PDB file of C-alpha atoms and ligand atoms in Angstrom:
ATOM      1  CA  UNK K  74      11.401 -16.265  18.781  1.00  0.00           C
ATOM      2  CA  UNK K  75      13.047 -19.199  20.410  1.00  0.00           C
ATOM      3  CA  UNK K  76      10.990 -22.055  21.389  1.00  0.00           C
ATOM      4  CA  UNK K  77      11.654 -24.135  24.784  1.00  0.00           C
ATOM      5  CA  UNK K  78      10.424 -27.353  25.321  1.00  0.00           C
ATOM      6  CA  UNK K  79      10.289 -28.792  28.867  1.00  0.00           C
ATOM      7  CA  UNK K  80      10.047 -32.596  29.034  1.00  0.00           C
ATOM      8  CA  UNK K  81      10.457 -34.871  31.960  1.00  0.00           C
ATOM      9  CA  UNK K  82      10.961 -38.415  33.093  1.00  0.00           C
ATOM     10  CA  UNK K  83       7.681 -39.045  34.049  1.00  0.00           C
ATOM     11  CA  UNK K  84       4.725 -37.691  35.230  1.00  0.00           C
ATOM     12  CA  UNK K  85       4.340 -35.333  38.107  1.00  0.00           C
ATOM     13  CA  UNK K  86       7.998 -34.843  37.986  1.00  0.00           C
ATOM     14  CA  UNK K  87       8.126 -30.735  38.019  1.00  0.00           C
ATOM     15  CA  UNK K  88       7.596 -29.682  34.151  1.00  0.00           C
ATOM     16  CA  UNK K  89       5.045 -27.014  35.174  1.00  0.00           C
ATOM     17  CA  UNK K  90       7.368 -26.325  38.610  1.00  0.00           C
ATOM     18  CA  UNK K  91      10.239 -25.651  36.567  1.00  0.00           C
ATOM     19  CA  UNK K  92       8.738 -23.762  33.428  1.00  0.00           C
ATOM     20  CA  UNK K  93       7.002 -20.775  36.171  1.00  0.00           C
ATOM     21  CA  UNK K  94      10.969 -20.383  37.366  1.00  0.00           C
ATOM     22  CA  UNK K  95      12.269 -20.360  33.930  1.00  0.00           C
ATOM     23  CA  UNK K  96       9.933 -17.681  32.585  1.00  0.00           C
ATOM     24  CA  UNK K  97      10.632 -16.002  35.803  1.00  0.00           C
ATOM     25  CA  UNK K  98      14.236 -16.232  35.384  1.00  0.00           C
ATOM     26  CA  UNK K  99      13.949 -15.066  31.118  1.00  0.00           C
ATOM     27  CA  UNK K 100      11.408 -11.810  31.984  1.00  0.00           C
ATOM     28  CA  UNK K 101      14.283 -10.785  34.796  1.00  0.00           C
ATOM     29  CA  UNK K 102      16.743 -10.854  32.376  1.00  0.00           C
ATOM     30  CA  UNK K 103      14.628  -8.930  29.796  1.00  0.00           C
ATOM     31  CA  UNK K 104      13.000 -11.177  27.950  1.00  0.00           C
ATOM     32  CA  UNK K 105       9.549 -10.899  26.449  1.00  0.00           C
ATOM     33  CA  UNK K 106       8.366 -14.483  27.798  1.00  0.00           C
ATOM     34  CA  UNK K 107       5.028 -16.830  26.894  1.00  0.00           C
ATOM     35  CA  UNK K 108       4.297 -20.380  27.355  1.00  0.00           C
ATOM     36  CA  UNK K 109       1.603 -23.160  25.920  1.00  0.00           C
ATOM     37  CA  UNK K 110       0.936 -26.429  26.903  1.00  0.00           C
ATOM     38  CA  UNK K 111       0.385 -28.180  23.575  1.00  0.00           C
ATOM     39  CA  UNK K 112      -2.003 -30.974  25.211  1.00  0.00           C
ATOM     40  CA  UNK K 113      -3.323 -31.278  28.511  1.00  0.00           C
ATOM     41  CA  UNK K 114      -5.433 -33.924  30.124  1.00  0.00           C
ATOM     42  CA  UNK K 115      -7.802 -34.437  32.996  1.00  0.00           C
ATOM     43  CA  UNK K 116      -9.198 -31.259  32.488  1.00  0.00           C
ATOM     44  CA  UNK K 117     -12.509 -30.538  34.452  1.00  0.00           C
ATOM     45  CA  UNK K 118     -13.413 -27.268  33.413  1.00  0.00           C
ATOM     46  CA  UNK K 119     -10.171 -25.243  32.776  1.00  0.00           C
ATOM     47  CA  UNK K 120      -6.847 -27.094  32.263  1.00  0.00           C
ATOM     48  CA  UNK K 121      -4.932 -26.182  35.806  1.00  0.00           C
ATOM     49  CA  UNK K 122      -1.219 -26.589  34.238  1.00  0.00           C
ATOM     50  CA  UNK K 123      -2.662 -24.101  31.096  1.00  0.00           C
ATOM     51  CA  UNK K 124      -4.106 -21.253  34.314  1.00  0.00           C
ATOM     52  CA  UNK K 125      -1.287 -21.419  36.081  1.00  0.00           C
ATOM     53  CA  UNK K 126       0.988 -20.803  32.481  1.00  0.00           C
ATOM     54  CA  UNK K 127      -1.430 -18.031  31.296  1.00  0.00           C
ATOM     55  CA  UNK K 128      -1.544 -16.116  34.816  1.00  0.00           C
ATOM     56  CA  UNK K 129       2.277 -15.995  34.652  1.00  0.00           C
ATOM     57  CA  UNK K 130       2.597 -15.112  31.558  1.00  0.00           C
ATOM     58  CA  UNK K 131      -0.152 -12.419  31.548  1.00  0.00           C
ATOM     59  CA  UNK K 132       1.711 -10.819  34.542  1.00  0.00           C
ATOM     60  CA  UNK K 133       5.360 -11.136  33.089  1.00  0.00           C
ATOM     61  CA  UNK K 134       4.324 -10.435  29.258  1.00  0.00           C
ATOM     62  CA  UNK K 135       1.648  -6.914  28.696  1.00  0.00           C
ATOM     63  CA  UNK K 136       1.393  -8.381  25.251  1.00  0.00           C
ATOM     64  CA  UNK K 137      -0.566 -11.217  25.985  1.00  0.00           C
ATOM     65  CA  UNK K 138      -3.394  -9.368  27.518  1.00  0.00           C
ATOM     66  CA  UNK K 139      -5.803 -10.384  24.587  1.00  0.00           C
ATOM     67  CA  UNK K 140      -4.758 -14.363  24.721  1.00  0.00           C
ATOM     68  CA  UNK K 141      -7.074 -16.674  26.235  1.00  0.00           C
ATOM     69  CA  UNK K 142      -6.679 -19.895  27.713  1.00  0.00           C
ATOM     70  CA  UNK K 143      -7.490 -21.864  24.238  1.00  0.00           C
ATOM     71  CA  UNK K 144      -4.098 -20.268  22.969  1.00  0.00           C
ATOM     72  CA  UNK K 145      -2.246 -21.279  25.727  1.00  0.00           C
ATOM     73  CA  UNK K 146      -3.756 -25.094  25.792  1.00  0.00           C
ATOM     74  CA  UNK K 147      -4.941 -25.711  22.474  1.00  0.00           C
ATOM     75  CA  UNK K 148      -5.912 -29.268  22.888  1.00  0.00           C
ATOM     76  CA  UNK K 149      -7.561 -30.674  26.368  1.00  0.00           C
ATOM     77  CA  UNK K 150      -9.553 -33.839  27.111  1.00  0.00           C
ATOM     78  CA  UNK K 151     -11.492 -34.581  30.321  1.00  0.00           C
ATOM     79  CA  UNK K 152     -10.158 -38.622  31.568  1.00  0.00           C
ATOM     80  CA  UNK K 153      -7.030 -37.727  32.837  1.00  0.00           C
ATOM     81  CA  UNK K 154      -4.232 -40.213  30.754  1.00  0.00           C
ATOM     82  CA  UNK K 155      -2.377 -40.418  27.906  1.00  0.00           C
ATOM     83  CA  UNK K 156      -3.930 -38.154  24.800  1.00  0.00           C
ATOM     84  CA  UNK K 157      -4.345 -41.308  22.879  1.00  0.00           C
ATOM     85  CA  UNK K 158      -6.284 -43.159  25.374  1.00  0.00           C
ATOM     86  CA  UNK K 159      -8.175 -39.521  26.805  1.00  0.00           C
ATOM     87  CA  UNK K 160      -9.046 -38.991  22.787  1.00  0.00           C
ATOM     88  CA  UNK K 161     -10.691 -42.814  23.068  1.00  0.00           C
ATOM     89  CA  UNK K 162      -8.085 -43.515  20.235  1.00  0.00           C
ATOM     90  CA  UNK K 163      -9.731 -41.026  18.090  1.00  0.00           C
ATOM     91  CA  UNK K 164      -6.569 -39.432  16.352  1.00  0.00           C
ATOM     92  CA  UNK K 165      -5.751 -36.018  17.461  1.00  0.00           C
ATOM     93  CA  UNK K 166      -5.257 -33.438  15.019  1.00  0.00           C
ATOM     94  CA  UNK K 167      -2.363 -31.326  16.108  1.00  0.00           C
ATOM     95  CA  UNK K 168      -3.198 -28.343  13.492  1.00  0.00           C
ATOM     96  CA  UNK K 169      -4.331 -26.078  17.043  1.00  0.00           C
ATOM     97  CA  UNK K 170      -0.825 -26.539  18.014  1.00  0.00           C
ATOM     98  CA  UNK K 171       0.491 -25.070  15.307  1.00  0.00           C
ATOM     99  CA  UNK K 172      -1.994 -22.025  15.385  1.00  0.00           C
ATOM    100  CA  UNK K 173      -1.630 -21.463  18.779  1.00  0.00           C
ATOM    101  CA  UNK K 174       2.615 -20.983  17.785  1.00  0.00           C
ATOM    102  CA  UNK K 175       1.634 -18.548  15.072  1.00  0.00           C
ATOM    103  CA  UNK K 176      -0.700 -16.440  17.335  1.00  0.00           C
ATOM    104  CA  UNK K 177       1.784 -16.243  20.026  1.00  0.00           C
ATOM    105  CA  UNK K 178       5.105 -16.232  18.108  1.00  0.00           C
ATOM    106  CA  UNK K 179       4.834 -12.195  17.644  1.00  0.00           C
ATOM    107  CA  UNK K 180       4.249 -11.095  20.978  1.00  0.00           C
ATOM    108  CA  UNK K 181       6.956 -12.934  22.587  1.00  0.00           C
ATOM    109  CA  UNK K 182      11.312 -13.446  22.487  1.00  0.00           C
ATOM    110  CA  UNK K 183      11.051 -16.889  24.165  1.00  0.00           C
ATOM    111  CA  UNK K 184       8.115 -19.253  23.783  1.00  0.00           C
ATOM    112  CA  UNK K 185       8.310 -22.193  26.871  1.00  0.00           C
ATOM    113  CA  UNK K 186       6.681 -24.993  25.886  1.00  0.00           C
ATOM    114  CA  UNK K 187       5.730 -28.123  28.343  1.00  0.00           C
ATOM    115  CA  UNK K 188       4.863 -31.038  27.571  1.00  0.00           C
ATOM    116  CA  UNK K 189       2.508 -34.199  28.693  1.00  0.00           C
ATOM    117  CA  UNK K 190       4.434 -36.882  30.945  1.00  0.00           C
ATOM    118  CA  UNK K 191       7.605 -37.529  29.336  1.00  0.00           C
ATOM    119  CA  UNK K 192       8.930 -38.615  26.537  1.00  0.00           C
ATOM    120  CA  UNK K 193       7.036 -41.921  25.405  1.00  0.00           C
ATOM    121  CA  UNK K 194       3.693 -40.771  26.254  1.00  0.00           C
ATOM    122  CA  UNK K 195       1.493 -41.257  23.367  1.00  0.00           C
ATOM    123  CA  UNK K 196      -0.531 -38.613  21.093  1.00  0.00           C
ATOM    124  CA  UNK K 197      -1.575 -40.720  18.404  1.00  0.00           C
ATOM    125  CA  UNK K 198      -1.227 -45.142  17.830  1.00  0.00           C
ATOM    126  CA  UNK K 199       2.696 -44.170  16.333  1.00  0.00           C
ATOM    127  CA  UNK K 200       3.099 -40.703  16.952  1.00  0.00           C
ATOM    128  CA  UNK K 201       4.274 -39.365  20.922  1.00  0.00           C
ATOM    129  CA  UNK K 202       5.455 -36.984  22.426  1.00  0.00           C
ATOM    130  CA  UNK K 203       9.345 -37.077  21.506  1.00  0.00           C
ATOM    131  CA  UNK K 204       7.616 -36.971  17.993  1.00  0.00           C
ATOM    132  CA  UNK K 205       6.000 -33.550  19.097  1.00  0.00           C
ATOM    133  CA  UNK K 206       9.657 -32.180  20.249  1.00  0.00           C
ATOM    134  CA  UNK K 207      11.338 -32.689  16.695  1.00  0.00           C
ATOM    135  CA  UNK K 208       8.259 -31.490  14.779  1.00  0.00           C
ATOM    136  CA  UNK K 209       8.270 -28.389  16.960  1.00  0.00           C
ATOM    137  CA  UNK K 210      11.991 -27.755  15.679  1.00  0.00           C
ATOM    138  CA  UNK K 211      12.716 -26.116  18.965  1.00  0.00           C
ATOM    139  CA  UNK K 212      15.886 -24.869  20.142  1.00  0.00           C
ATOM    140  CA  UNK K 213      16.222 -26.696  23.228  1.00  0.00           C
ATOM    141  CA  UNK K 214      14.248 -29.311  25.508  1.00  0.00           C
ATOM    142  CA  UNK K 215      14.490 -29.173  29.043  1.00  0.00           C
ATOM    143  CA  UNK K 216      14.405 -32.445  30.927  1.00  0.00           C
ATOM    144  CA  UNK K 217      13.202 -31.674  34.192  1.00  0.00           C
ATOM    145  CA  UNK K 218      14.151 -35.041  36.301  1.00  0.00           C
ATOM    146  CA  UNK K 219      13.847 -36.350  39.804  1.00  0.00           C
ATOM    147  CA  UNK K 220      16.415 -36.942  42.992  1.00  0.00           C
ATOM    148  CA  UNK K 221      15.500 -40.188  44.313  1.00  0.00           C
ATOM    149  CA  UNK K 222      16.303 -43.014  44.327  1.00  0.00           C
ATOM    150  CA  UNK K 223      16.265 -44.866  40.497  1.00  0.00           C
ATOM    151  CA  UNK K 224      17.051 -41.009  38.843  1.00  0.00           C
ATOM    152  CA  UNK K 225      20.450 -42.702  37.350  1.00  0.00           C
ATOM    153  CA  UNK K 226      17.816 -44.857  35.453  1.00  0.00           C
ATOM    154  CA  UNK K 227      15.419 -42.726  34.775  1.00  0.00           C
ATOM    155  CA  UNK K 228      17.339 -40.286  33.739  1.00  0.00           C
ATOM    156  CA  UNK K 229      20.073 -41.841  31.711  1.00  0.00           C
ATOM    157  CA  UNK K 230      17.132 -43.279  30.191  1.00  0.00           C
ATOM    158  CA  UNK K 231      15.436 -40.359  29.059  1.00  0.00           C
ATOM    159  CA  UNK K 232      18.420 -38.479  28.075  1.00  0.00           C
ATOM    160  CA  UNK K 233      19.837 -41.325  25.624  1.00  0.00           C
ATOM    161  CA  UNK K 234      16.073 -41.063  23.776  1.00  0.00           C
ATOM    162  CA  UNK K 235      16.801 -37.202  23.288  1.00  0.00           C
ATOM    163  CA  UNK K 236      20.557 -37.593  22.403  1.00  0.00           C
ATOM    164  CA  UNK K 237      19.498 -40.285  20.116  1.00  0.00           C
ATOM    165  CA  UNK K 238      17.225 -38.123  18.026  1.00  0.00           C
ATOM    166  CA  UNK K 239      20.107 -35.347  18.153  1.00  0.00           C
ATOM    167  CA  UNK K 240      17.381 -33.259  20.172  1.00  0.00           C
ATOM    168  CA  UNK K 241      19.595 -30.552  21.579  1.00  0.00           C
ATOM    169  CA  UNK K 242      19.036 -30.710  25.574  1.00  0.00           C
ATOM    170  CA  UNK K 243      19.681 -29.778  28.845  1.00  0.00           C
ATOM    171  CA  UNK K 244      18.785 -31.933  32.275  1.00  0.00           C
ATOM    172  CA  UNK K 245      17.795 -30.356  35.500  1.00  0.00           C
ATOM    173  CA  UNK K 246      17.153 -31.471  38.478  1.00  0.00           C
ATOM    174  CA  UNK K 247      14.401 -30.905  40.679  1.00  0.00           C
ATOM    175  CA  UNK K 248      15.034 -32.233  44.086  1.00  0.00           C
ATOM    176  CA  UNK K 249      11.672 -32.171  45.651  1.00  0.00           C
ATOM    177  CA  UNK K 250      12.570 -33.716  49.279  1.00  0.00           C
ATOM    178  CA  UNK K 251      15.741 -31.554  49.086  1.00  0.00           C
ATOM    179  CA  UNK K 252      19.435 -32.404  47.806  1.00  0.00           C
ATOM    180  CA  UNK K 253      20.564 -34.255  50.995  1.00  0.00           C
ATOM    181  CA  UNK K 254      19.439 -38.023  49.439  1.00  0.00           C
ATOM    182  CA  UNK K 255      20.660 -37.203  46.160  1.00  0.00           C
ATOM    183  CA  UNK K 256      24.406 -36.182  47.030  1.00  0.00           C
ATOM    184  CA  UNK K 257      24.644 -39.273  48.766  1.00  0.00           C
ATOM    185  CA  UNK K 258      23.247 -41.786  46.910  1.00  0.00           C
ATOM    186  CA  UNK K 259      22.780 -40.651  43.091  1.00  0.00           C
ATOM    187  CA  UNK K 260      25.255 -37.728  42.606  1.00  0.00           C
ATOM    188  CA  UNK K 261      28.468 -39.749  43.345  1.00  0.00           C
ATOM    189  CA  UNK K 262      27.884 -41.523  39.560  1.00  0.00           C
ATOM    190  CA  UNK K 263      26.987 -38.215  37.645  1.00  0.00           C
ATOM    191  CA  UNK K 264      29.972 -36.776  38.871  1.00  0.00           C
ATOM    192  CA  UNK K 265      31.897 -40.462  38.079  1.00  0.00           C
ATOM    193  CA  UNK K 266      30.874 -39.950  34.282  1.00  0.00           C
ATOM    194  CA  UNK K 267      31.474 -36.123  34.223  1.00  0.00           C
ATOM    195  CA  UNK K 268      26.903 -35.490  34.068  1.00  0.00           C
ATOM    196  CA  UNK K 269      26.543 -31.749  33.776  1.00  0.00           C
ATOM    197  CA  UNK K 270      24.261 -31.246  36.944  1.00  0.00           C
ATOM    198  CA  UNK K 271      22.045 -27.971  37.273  1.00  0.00           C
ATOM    199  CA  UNK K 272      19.395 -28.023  39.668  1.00  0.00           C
ATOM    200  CA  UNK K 273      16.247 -26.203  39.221  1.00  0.00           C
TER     201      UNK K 273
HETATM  202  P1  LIG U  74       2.261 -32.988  34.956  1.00  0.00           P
HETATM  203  O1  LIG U  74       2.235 -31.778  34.089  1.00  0.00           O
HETATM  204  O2  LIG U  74       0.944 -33.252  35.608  1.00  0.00           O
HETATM  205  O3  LIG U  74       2.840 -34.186  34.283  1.00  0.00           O
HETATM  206  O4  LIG U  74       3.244 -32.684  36.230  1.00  0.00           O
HETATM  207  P2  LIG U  74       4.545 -31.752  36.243  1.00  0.00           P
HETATM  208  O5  LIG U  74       5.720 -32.520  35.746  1.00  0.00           O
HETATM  209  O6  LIG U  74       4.262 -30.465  35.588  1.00  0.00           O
HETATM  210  O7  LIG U  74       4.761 -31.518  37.808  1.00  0.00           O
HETATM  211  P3  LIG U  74       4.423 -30.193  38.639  1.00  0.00           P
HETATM  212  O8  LIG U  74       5.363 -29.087  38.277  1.00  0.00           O
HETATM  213  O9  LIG U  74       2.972 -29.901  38.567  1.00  0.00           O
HETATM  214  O10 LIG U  74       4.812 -30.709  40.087  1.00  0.00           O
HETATM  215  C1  LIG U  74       4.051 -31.728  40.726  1.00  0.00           C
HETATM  216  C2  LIG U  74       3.748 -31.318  42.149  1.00  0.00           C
HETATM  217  O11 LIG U  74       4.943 -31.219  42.905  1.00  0.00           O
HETATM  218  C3  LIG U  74       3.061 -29.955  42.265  1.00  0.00           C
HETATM  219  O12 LIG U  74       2.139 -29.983  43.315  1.00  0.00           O
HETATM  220  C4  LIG U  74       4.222 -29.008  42.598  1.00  0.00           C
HETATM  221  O13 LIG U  74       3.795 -27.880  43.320  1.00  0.00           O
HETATM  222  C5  LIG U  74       5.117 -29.906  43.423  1.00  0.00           C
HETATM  223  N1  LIG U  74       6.526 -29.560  43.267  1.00  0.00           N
HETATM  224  C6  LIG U  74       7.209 -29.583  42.107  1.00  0.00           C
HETATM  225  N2  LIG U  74       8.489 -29.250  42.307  1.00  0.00           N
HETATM  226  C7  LIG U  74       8.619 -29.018  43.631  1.00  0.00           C
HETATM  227  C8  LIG U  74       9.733 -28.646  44.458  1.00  0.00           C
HETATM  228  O14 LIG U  74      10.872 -28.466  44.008  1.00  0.00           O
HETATM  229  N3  LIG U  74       9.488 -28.516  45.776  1.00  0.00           N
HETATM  230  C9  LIG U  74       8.275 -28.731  46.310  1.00  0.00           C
HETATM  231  N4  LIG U  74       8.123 -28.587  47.611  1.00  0.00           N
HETATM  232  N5  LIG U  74       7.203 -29.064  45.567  1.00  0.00           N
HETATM  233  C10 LIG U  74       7.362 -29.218  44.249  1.00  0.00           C
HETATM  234 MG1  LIG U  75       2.567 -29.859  34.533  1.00  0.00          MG
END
């Protein structure tokens, strides 16, 4: 099984947007597809990032008839913020996590995993997310990033973290207010420093 991480550079960016396309894109081409969404916060009553993960992947995968919506979202608090600050700084054991890999790693070819926020959001007082990606030992992270204006920085930004920590990863783009802004005022310096651009 390969595992897929999908990061961004913030919040609200297109993680879960971008994951539904990708398993999309991996059942067309034959794969047997799953996702989980390690932690997720503000959660009422079921996590709404984890329903809309399970629903596709019940539809695209007939193995994962039997998998519930703990599997998929292991870990879920109620204030909507950073797990370290939702947990009330209790530390989070991540053991559920790991589970959750184990029950789904035999029913699937490609395991898509999104993440909380982006890259410096914290789990525990020294532990974040990035922290998450390397434990994980996935084969590549996705980092899903925006078109507007300040995506050099943002971007740039969030990439160097990954490259520093020799995390294997792709960027995409997910123009949200279309591609018209961002070819005038963004693209001209990706293309100046030869940035491999792929849009969602
Ligand atoms: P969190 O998991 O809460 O951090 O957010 P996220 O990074 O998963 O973002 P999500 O995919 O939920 O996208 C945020 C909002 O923007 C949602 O309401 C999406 O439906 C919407 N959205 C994301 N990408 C696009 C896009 O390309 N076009 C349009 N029109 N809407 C989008
Ligand atoms: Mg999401």
């Amino acid at each position: 099984m390969q595992k897929i991480f999908i990061t961004a550079t913030n919040t609200d960016i297109g993680k879960t947007f971008t994951t539904l396309k990708l398993m999309q894109h991996y059942a067309k081409e034959g794969y047997k597809v799953a996702a989980l969404k390690p932690i997720e916060t503000g959660v009422d009553k079921f996590p709404p990032d984890g329903m809309k993960l399970l629903t596709l992947s019940q539809n695209l995968n007939p193995n994962l008839k039997n998998i519930t919506i703990e599997d998929i979202v292991p870990i879920t608090f109620e204030l909507p913020a950073a797990p370290f600050i939702a947990s009330q700084a209790q530390k989070i054991d991540l053991d559920p996590i790991y589970k959750s890999i184990q029950k789904l790693q035999p029913l699937c070819d490609v395991l898509f995993i999104e993440g909380a926020g982006g890259l410096y959001v914290p789990i525990n007082k020294d532990y974040f997310m990035i922290d998450l990606i390397e434990d994980l030992h996935v084969n590549k992270t996705i980092l899903v990033t925006h078109c507007d204006l300040g995506c050099i920085n943002d971007t740039l930004l969030s990439k160097h973290s990954l490259d520093q920590k020799k995390i294997p990863n792709e960027v995409y783009f997910n123009c949200k207010n279309g591609r018209e802004n961002f070819e005038k005022v963004s693209k001209p310096f990706f293309d100046a420093i030869d940035f491999k651009i792929n849009f969602v």
